[in-house]
Tab-separated table of C-alpha atoms in Angstrom:
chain	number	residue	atom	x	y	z
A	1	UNK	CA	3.076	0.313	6.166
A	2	UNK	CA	0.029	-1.253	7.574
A	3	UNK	CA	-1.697	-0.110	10.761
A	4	UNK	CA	-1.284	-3.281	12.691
A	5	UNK	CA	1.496	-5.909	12.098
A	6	UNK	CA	2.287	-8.536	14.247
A	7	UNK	CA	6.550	-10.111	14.629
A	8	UNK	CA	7.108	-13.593	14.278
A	9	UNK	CA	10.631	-13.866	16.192
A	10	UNK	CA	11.868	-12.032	19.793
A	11	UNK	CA	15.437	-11.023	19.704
A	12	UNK	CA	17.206	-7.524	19.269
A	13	UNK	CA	16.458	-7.456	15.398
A	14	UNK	CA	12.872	-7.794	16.112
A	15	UNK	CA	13.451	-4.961	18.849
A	16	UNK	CA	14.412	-2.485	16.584
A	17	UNK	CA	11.527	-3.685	13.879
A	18	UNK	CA	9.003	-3.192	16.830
A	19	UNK	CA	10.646	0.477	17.216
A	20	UNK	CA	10.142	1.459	14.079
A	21	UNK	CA	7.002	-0.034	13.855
A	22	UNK	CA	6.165	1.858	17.371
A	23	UNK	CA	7.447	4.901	16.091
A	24	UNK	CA	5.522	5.127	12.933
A	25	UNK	CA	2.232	4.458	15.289
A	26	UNK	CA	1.813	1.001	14.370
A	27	UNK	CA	0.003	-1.550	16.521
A	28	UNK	CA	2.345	-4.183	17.523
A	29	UNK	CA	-0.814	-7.284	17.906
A	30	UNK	CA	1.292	-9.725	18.879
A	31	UNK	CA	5.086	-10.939	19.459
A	32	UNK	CA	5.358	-14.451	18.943
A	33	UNK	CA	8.679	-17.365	19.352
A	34	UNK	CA	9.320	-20.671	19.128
A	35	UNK	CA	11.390	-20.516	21.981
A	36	UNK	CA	10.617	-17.498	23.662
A	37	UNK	CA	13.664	-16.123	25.947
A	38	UNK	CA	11.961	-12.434	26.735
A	39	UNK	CA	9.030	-11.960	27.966
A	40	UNK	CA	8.916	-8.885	26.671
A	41	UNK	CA	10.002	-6.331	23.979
A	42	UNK	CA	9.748	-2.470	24.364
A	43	UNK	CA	6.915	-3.541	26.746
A	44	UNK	CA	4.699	-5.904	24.144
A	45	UNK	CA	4.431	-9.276	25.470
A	46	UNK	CA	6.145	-12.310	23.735
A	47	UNK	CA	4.231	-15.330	23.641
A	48	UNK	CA	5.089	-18.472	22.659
A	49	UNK	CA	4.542	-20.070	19.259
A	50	UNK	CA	1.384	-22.861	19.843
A	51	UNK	CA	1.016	-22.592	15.571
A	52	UNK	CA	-2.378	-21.238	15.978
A	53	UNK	CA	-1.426	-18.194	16.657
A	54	UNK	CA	-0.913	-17.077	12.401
A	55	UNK	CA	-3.987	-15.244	11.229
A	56	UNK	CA	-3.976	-15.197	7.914
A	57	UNK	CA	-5.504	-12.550	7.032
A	58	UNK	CA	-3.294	-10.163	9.702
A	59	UNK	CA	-0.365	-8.541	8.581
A	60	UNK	CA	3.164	-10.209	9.745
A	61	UNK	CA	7.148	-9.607	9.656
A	62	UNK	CA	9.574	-12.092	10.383
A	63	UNK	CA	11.882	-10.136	12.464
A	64	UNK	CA	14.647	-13.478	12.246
A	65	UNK	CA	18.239	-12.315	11.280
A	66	UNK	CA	19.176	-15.343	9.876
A	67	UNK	CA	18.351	-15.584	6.150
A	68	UNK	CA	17.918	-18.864	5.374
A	69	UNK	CA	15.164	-19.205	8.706
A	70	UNK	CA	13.122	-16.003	6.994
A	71	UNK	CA	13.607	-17.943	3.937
A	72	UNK	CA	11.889	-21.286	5.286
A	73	UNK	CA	9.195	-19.522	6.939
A	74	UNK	CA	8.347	-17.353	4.200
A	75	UNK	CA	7.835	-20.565	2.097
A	76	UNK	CA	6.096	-22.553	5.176
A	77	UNK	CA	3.682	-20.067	6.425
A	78	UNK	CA	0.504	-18.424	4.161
A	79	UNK	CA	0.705	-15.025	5.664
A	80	UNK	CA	0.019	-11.277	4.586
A	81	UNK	CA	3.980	-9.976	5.036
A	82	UNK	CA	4.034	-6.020	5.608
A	83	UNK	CA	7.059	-3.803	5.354
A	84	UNK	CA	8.898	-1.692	8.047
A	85	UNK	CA	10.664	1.180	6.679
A	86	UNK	CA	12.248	4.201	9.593
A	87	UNK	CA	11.306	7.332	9.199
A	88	UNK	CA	14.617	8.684	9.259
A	89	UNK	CA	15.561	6.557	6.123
A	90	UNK	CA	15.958	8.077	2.654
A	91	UNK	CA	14.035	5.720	0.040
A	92	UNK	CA	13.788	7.038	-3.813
A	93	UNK	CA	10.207	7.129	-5.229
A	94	UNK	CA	11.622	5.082	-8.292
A	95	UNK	CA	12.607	2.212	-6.134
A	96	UNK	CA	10.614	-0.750	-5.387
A	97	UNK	CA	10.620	-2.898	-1.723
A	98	UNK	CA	8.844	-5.808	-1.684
A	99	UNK	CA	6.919	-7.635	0.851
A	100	UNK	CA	8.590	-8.376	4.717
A	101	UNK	CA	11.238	-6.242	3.827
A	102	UNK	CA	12.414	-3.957	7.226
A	103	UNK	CA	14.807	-0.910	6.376
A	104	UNK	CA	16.549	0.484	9.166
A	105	UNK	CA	17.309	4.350	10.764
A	106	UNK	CA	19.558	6.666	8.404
A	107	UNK	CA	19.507	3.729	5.351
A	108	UNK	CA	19.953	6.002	1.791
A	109	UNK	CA	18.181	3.898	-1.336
A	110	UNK	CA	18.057	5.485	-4.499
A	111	UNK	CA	16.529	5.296	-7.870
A	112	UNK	CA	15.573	2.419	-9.629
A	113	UNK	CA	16.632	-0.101	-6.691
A	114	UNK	CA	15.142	-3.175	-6.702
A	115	UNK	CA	14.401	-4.737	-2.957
A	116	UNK	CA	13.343	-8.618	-2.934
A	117	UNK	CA	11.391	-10.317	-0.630
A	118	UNK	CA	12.130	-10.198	3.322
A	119	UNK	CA	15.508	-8.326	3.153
A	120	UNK	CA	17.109	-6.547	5.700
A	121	UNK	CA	18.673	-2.829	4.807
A	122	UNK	CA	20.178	-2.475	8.125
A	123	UNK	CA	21.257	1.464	10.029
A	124	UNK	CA	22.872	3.524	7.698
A	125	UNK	CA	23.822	1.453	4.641
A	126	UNK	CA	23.757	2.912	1.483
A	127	UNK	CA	22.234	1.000	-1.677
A	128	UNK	CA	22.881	3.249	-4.775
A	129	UNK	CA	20.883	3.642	-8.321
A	130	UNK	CA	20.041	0.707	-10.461
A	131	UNK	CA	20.885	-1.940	-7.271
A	132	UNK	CA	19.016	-5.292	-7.293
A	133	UNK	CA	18.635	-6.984	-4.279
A	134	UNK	CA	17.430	-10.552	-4.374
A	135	UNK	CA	15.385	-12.165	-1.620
A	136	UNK	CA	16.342	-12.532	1.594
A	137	UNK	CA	18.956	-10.762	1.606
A	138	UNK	CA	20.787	-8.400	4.239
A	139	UNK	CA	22.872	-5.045	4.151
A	140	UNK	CA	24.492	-4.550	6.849
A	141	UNK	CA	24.981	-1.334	9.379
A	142	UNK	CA	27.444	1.390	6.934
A	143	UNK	CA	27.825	-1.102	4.373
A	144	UNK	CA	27.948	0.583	0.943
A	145	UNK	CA	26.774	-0.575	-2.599
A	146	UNK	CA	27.779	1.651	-5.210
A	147	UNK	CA	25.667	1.671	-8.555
A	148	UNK	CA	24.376	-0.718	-10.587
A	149	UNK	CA	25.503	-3.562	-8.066
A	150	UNK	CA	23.238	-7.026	-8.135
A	151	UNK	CA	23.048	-9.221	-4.616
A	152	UNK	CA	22.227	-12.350	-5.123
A	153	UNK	CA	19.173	-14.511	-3.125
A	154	UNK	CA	20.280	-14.741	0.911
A	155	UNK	CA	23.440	-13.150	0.770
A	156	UNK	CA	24.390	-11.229	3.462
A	157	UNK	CA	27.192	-8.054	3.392
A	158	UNK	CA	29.128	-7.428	6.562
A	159	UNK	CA	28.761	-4.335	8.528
A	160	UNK	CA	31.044	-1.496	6.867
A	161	UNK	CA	31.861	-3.402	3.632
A	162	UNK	CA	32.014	-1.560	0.255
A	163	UNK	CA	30.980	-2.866	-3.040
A	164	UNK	CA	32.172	-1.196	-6.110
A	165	UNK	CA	29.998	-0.146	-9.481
A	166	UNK	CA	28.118	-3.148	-11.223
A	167	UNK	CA	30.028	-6.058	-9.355
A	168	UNK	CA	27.792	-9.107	-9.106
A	169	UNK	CA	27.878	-11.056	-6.269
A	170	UNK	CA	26.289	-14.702	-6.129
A	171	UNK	CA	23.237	-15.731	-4.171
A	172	UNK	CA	24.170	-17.361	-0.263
A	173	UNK	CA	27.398	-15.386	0.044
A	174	UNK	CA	28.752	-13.729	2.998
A	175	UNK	CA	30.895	-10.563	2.772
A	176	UNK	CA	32.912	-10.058	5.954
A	177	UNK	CA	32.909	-6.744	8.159
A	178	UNK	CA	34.953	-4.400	5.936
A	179	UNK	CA	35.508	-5.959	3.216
A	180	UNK	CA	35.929	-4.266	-0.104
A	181	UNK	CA	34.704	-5.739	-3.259
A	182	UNK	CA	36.190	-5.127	-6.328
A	183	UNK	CA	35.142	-7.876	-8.556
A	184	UNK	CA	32.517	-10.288	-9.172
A	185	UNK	CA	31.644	-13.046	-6.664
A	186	UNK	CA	30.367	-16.471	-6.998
A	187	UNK	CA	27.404	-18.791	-5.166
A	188	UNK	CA	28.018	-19.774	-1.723
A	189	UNK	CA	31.353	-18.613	-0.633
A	190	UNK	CA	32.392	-16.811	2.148
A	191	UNK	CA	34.994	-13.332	0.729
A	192	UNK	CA	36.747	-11.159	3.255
A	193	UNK	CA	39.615	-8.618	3.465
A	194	UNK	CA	40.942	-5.894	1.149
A	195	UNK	CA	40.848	-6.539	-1.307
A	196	UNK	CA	38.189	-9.202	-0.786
A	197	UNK	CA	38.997	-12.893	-1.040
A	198	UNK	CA	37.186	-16.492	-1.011
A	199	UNK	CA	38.295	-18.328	2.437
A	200	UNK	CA	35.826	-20.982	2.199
A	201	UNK	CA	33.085	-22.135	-0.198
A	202	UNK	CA	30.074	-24.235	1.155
A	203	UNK	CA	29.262	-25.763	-2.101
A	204	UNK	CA	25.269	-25.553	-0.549
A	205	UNK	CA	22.535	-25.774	-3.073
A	206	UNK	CA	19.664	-23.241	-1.898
């Protein structure tokens, strides 16, 4: 984690990246929004985005929920992305994060896990051995992956859903809150229940 990091979005996730960031004694430089509502966040002030505010050669996170937005700003801006990682979450040495990734309070990853680009591993989920996690892509509060499971790009899992040993699931999915996962999962569909099954499919090329 860098010293000083400045958040590109104001809303609660970016509240609890500024607290980790805060408690990890990181400088907070600037909060910054398109369309401010706050004025502040744990007592940093929020401007508004004028797009001169990106220095490139500061360190940023996009603390956006939404996938696909990280996704398009990731692409649009050419910024130095840092990583926010709790001190009360468990990360293997033989697992890899990569850049704007934020990984919340009580989160367990273990070995060899692979961690895209700008993902979200949120309180207390559980991403066992030999995971891969595409970019942009979010776990959930007590969601569980067991081992060897792959997440495709943008795909987010629900809070408190369960994925069993070396499913696949496709890239712009969404998993619904509690659902278990028992087999593999296509592109762009959204899968729910116990066991979990496709109720829609957006048919969206990312």
């Amino acid at each position: 984690m860098e010293n000083k990091v400045n958040l590109y979005g104001a809303s609660g996730h970016s509240k609890v990246i500024a607290d980790i960031l805060l408690s990890n004694n990181v400088l907070i430089e600037k909060i910054i929004d398109d369309n401010p509502k706050i004025e502040t966040i744990l007592g940093i002030k929020v401007y508004k985005n004028t797009n001169s505010d990106f220095d490139e050669n500061s360190n940023w996170i996009i603390s956006i929920g939404n996938n696909k937005v990280r996704k398009m700003l990731s692409a649009k801006l050419n910024l130095c992305f840092s990583t926010a990682i709790h001190k009360n979450a468990v990360i293997s040495n033989y697992s890899t994060l990569d850049e704007g990734t934020v990984v919340m309070a009580g989160a367990i990853i273990n070995p060899d896990v692979k961690v895209g680009k700008h993902c979200i591993i949120n309180t207390n989920a559980v991403i066992e051995h030999d995971c891969v996690l595409e970019d942009f892509v979010h776990i959930s509060p007590n969601a569980s992956l067991a081992g060897g499971v792959t997440i495709g790009e943008g795909s987010h899992v629900g809070i408190g859903a369960t994925i069993i040993q070396g499913v696949s699931v496709g890239k712009w999915v969404t998993i619904g809150a509690g659902t278990v996962i028992l087999k593999d999962v296509p592109n762009f569909v959204t899968i729910v229940g116990n066991p979990g099954r496709i109720i829609k499919n957006t048919q969206e090329n990312e």
